XYZ file of C-alpha atoms in Angstrom:
413
model
C -113.465 155.212 -70.855
C -111.759 156.293 -73.894
C -111.801 152.854 -75.899
C -110.185 152.414 -79.305
C -109.436 149.148 -81.264
C -107.923 145.832 -79.844
C -108.289 143.851 -76.519
C -109.641 147.553 -74.895
C -112.546 147.607 -77.094
C -113.556 144.008 -75.855
C -114.754 146.058 -72.491
C -117.192 147.704 -74.125
C -119.099 144.930 -76.601
C -119.210 143.048 -73.090
C -122.106 145.355 -72.102
C -124.798 145.049 -69.508
C -128.471 144.470 -70.143
C -131.218 146.611 -71.144
C -132.804 149.451 -69.534
C -134.911 148.972 -66.303
C -136.716 150.999 -63.594
C -134.871 154.557 -62.668
C -133.786 154.436 -59.003
C -133.004 157.214 -56.630
C -131.412 156.954 -53.421
C -129.573 158.949 -50.888
C -128.607 159.512 -47.412
C -128.736 162.210 -45.006
C -126.448 164.408 -47.549
C -128.955 164.982 -50.007
C -130.716 163.924 -53.255
C -129.989 163.632 -56.605
C -133.432 164.456 -58.892
C -133.726 163.654 -62.171
C -134.634 166.558 -64.767
C -135.165 165.892 -67.817
C -134.206 162.389 -70.372
C -133.417 162.817 -73.886
C -134.828 161.227 -76.691
C -131.611 160.121 -78.245
C -131.537 156.523 -76.992
C -130.312 153.860 -79.375
C -130.368 150.314 -79.869
C -126.922 149.643 -78.434
C -124.947 150.266 -75.440
C -121.604 151.310 -76.378
C -121.851 155.200 -76.586
C -118.588 156.274 -74.337
C -118.039 159.867 -75.613
C -118.436 162.799 -73.158
C -121.073 165.187 -73.611
C -120.071 169.297 -73.253
C -122.356 171.931 -71.734
C -122.137 175.676 -72.413
C -124.128 178.774 -72.142
C -124.348 180.829 -75.779
C -126.039 183.914 -75.585
C -129.161 183.517 -73.795
C -129.443 179.565 -74.618
C -128.231 176.395 -72.612
C -126.990 173.744 -74.847
C -125.523 170.092 -74.375
C -123.866 168.848 -77.165
C -124.357 164.902 -77.367
C -122.011 162.717 -79.454
C -124.210 159.972 -80.280
C -123.228 156.686 -82.018
C -125.669 153.689 -83.286
C -125.346 149.972 -84.599
C -122.961 150.208 -87.989
C -124.602 151.466 -91.066
C -127.445 152.739 -88.715
C -129.023 156.164 -89.422
C -128.617 157.460 -85.533
C -125.318 158.554 -85.213
C -124.304 162.322 -85.344
C -123.962 165.250 -82.949
C -127.182 166.860 -81.200
C -127.768 169.980 -79.664
C -129.899 169.772 -76.933
C -131.713 172.233 -75.084
C -130.291 172.700 -71.757
C -133.082 173.287 -69.827
C -135.197 170.650 -71.543
C -133.462 167.946 -73.533
C -135.141 168.655 -76.571
C -133.052 168.577 -80.026
C -132.473 172.179 -81.206
C -130.224 170.704 -83.970
C -128.258 167.757 -85.322
C -125.623 166.883 -87.559
C -126.311 163.455 -88.806
C -123.389 161.218 -89.637
C -123.536 159.098 -92.827
C -124.766 155.315 -92.157
C -121.587 154.352 -94.577
C -119.832 156.189 -91.359
C -122.034 155.458 -88.478
C -120.183 153.433 -86.246
C -119.377 152.823 -82.329
C -117.036 155.802 -82.799
C -118.821 158.187 -84.898
C -118.759 161.239 -83.121
C -115.771 161.901 -80.588
C -115.862 164.276 -77.767
C -116.926 167.825 -78.785
C -115.402 170.754 -77.314
C -116.984 174.471 -77.084
C -114.597 177.406 -77.904
C -114.359 180.236 -80.031
C -111.954 178.550 -82.367
C -111.722 181.592 -84.810
C -111.318 184.689 -82.692
C -114.836 186.090 -83.637
C -116.132 186.716 -80.144
C -118.748 183.645 -80.344
C -118.418 180.349 -79.048
C -118.556 177.425 -81.599
C -118.798 173.577 -81.130
C -115.891 171.001 -82.681
C -115.910 167.804 -82.959
C -113.977 165.143 -84.883
C -116.091 162.091 -86.608
C -115.618 158.660 -88.497
C -115.636 160.964 -91.510
C -112.184 161.518 -90.852
C -112.391 165.048 -90.227
C -112.780 167.599 -87.558
C -115.795 170.138 -88.083
C -116.603 173.684 -86.298
C -120.371 174.185 -86.182
C -122.342 177.352 -85.697
C -123.481 176.686 -82.160
C -126.998 177.947 -82.518
C -127.681 176.595 -86.370
C -125.249 173.748 -86.696
C -123.949 175.224 -89.616
C -120.741 174.263 -90.524
C -118.056 176.949 -90.301
C -114.666 174.821 -90.725
C -113.737 171.494 -91.658
C -110.160 169.865 -91.854
C -109.971 166.464 -93.261
C -108.072 163.542 -91.163
C -106.270 160.983 -92.063
C -108.134 158.453 -89.777
C -111.232 159.326 -87.751
C -110.947 161.085 -84.394
C -111.005 159.935 -81.233
C -110.446 162.390 -78.761
C -111.659 166.312 -78.279
C -110.491 169.087 -80.525
C -108.151 171.506 -78.240
C -108.415 174.954 -79.131
C -105.787 177.356 -77.681
C -103.055 179.919 -78.734
C -99.956 177.889 -79.606
C -98.056 180.091 -82.053
C -96.581 183.405 -81.693
C -99.458 185.148 -83.650
C -102.585 186.605 -82.203
C -105.123 183.702 -83.295
C -105.889 180.364 -81.490
C -105.543 176.984 -83.840
C -107.178 173.970 -83.397
C -105.214 170.942 -82.413
C -106.619 167.487 -83.212
C -105.248 164.095 -83.233
C -106.538 160.732 -85.091
C -106.852 157.302 -83.429
C -103.487 156.133 -84.835
C -101.731 159.200 -83.150
C -101.450 161.799 -86.723
C -101.348 165.450 -84.703
C -102.402 168.419 -86.788
C -102.260 171.811 -85.911
C -104.964 174.030 -87.837
C -105.662 177.398 -88.817
C -109.297 179.480 -88.254
C -109.747 178.557 -91.933
C -109.187 174.893 -91.675
C -105.801 174.655 -93.760
C -102.777 172.994 -91.898
C -100.340 174.465 -89.976
C -98.189 171.527 -89.601
C -98.827 167.401 -88.761
C -96.655 165.297 -87.031
C -96.987 161.612 -86.634
C -96.773 160.425 -82.560
C -96.308 157.047 -83.308
C -98.776 155.533 -81.648
C -102.642 155.298 -80.645
C -104.267 158.378 -78.956
C -106.907 157.710 -76.446
C -106.575 160.555 -73.847
C -107.620 163.949 -74.600
C -104.871 166.149 -75.573
C -104.248 169.179 -73.324
C -102.979 172.957 -73.918
C -101.765 175.298 -71.134
C -98.338 176.799 -70.444
C -97.318 173.716 -68.397
C -93.622 174.859 -68.440
C -94.221 178.471 -67.181
C -92.414 180.083 -70.252
C -95.124 182.436 -70.980
C -96.550 180.646 -73.775
C -98.968 177.635 -74.147
C -97.546 174.040 -75.199
C -99.882 170.684 -76.102
C -99.806 167.485 -73.999
C -100.389 164.477 -75.407
C -100.361 160.836 -74.433
C -99.271 158.274 -76.540
C -99.879 154.076 -76.467
C -97.154 152.935 -79.218
C -96.450 149.171 -79.908
C -93.227 149.385 -77.961
C -94.306 151.461 -74.809
C -95.756 154.562 -73.975
C -95.176 158.154 -73.275
C -96.257 161.550 -72.946
C -95.098 164.319 -74.681
C -94.970 168.034 -74.681
C -95.073 169.998 -77.875
C -94.542 173.900 -78.814
C -96.544 175.529 -81.566
C -93.726 175.184 -83.958
C -94.024 171.490 -83.504
C -90.723 171.183 -81.561
C -90.780 168.803 -78.293
C -90.111 170.627 -74.929
C -89.763 167.141 -73.249
C -90.771 163.657 -73.654
C -91.406 160.992 -70.453
C -91.564 157.326 -71.627
C -91.117 156.303 -68.087
C -95.068 154.687 -68.400
C -96.044 151.842 -67.651
C -99.417 150.713 -69.865
C -101.618 152.182 -72.212
C -102.445 155.931 -71.402
C -105.906 155.974 -71.019
C -106.917 159.248 -69.210
C -105.116 162.619 -68.627
C -105.518 166.064 -66.804
C -103.632 168.619 -65.397
C -103.430 171.385 -62.456
C -101.202 172.932 -60.064
C -99.860 170.183 -57.508
C -97.252 171.816 -56.270
C -95.775 175.523 -54.931
C -93.622 175.766 -58.567
C -94.938 177.976 -61.472
C -94.984 175.347 -63.382
C -98.266 172.835 -64.110
C -98.427 169.210 -63.206
C -100.052 166.927 -65.912
C -101.853 163.823 -63.978
C -101.747 159.992 -66.397
C -103.612 157.282 -65.702
C -102.766 154.094 -67.146
C -104.524 150.557 -68.217
C -102.077 148.831 -66.012
C -103.328 150.798 -62.966
C -101.102 153.619 -62.698
C -101.447 157.273 -61.738
C -98.239 159.192 -62.500
C -98.009 163.100 -61.454
C -95.302 164.872 -64.373
C -93.744 168.256 -63.839
C -94.833 170.375 -66.610
C -91.553 172.027 -66.281
C -89.292 169.188 -67.548
C -91.714 165.988 -67.677
C -89.895 164.558 -64.994
C -92.010 162.048 -62.332
C -93.246 163.701 -59.475
C -94.741 160.642 -58.113
C -96.196 157.517 -58.627
C -99.125 155.307 -57.340
C -100.805 152.045 -58.182
C -104.654 152.150 -57.753
C -105.637 149.292 -59.765
C -106.267 148.445 -63.575
C -107.898 150.464 -65.852
C -107.205 153.689 -63.335
C -108.625 156.814 -64.487
C -107.838 160.298 -63.432
C -109.361 163.962 -64.480
C -108.087 167.702 -63.583
C -105.822 168.402 -60.516
C -107.779 170.526 -58.144
C -108.535 171.299 -54.272
C -111.560 169.715 -54.302
C -112.113 169.683 -50.269
C -110.719 173.457 -50.151
C -107.635 172.523 -47.341
C -105.323 174.508 -49.391
C -103.680 171.359 -50.606
C -104.609 170.051 -54.152
C -105.754 166.265 -54.622
C -105.968 164.307 -57.563
C -109.064 162.116 -57.774
C -108.741 158.599 -59.260
C -110.736 155.614 -59.657
C -109.963 151.875 -60.314
C -111.682 149.504 -62.780
C -113.622 148.078 -60.176
C -115.198 151.224 -58.660
C -112.791 152.441 -55.868
C -112.392 156.489 -55.829
C -109.093 157.589 -54.206
C -108.358 161.063 -53.021
C -104.527 161.458 -53.447
C -102.558 164.293 -52.038
C -101.361 165.700 -55.169
C -98.169 166.751 -53.705
C -96.491 163.492 -52.847
C -99.233 160.935 -53.995
C -100.485 159.795 -50.169
C -104.032 158.348 -50.041
C -106.174 160.773 -47.871
C -109.185 158.424 -48.359
C -110.623 156.225 -50.511
C -114.330 154.993 -50.731
C -116.309 152.112 -52.964
C -118.657 153.175 -55.370
C -119.835 149.678 -56.509
C -118.972 146.348 -56.672
C -119.821 145.190 -59.875
C -118.410 147.160 -62.968
C -116.237 146.285 -65.831
C -114.590 149.914 -65.812
C -114.800 153.236 -64.106
C -114.436 156.476 -65.847
C -112.921 159.578 -63.834
C -114.658 161.651 -61.270
C -115.148 165.102 -61.630
C -115.335 168.291 -59.118
C -117.887 171.044 -59.223
C -120.316 172.902 -57.007
C -123.723 171.154 -57.371
C -125.714 172.186 -54.854
C -124.634 175.975 -54.674
C -122.987 176.497 -51.417
C -119.768 178.131 -52.955
C -117.893 174.555 -51.760
C -117.250 171.831 -54.467
C -118.477 167.925 -54.469
C -117.428 165.108 -56.165
C -119.654 163.899 -59.015
C -118.605 159.942 -60.042
C -120.126 157.939 -62.513
C -119.691 153.991 -62.723
C -119.988 151.643 -65.257
C -122.912 149.879 -63.813
C -125.222 152.809 -64.308
C -124.874 154.895 -61.245
C -124.406 158.449 -61.000
C -122.775 159.517 -57.221
C -122.031 162.212 -55.460
C -119.129 162.245 -53.031
C -117.978 164.487 -50.355
C -114.433 165.351 -51.081
C -113.283 165.761 -47.550
C -114.201 162.146 -46.612
C -115.480 160.454 -49.345
C -119.011 159.961 -47.788
C -121.412 159.263 -50.398
C -124.146 161.761 -50.496
C -126.587 160.544 -53.066
C -126.811 158.503 -55.973
C -128.846 157.908 -59.071
C -128.963 154.777 -60.983
C -130.254 153.353 -64.562
C -129.897 149.894 -65.675
C -127.881 151.014 -68.430
C -124.054 151.129 -68.473
C -121.905 154.384 -68.440
C -118.590 154.636 -69.693
C -117.218 158.192 -69.461
C -117.767 161.055 -67.100
C -120.763 163.567 -67.198
C -120.656 167.497 -67.837
C -121.444 170.077 -65.506
C -122.965 173.471 -65.911
C -124.977 175.987 -64.048
C -127.780 176.795 -66.743
C -130.573 178.411 -64.326
C -127.864 180.508 -62.694
C -128.620 179.380 -59.226
C -124.923 178.868 -58.281
C -125.194 175.094 -58.350
C -124.355 173.240 -61.488
C -126.477 170.574 -63.242
C -124.881 167.350 -64.120
C -125.102 165.800 -67.517
C -123.990 162.114 -68.367
C -124.713 160.098 -71.540
C -125.610 156.553 -70.876
C -124.219 153.646 -73.242
C -127.784 153.748 -75.257
C -126.794 157.495 -76.163
C -129.702 158.966 -73.814
C -128.443 162.148 -71.934
C -130.010 162.460 -68.303
C -129.990 165.568 -66.669
C -129.878 166.043 -62.841
C -129.801 168.106 -59.974
C -128.476 167.991 -56.576
C -129.948 169.127 -53.329
C -128.193 168.817 -49.829
């Protein structure tokens, strides 16, 4: 869950009990096995920013944003070896800036167009920074007005051939940044931004745009901006705070649709061409979604959505009708969005869903059947990352728990 301030943050501080016995369960569908657990554990249970996983050259990395108690020494961006979980390097956030929001979701991208990917993250030092993935050396920084809460977005948004980095702070100040760290333009979006911004050619006009979800005091909206800081469209027909967003092709037209999940429990799918509502459905408070995808391979894309209490819905992305629903857990304060990937190497996708009570579950996308579950008695507040580091065709699962530990799991069907 992307938490910030106010009432929503209270859900984080009312966390569950400490670490218990690690448990593995499964049925005829398969088994989840623990590959490694990182040594980034902290004496708090509020870590809620997602890791990123990538292979750079011949090395695999999991980039973990770790928070600690206020004024602690454990905050930072940790580059972990993807095969062992050992720390390769870390950037430590100074104790004066060490808080529950110390480092936001990182992104791995070639931000400067030099042919090599870097890792970028915003932090409570009120800046966004790009790091060399192999050494952790700083390659670029840009100062922000407030701390960054969402992951930076790297895309070519302007007419030139170089990529730009779009970053928004928690108060909604959006900046488009050149590769040297200088600012092309900045814009006050008029409210807080908790859902990840996204870049693509949403309106199918041949150039990329940036989609942002905003939660101001007077009402929420989703806005599409071009690289010149012009609003392409704005939809303010959103009920509740915009907590999560995703995107993908939901129908037959060339525009790319945007999925929005709100605190009031609405799932809204917007047409990328003009921002109009294609459909909406209520699934329960604190709804969450990720990208639109054809998870079951039937030729029709789905929106996989969850509610606060841990019910997972497969919604037909064309009209919002329910294909199936299943309960992932019975006791939870919130549920992060599920993600989709091939975690057993059979060239067909599975759903990986984490729940706030410490469970990671593999679900069959065609039926909603639970295939396997892994559990620790530590809360989870965000979705896992997937990556195939060993080249066997099956993506491994990397999940960050509230205590800051990253757990790597493999699934065998």
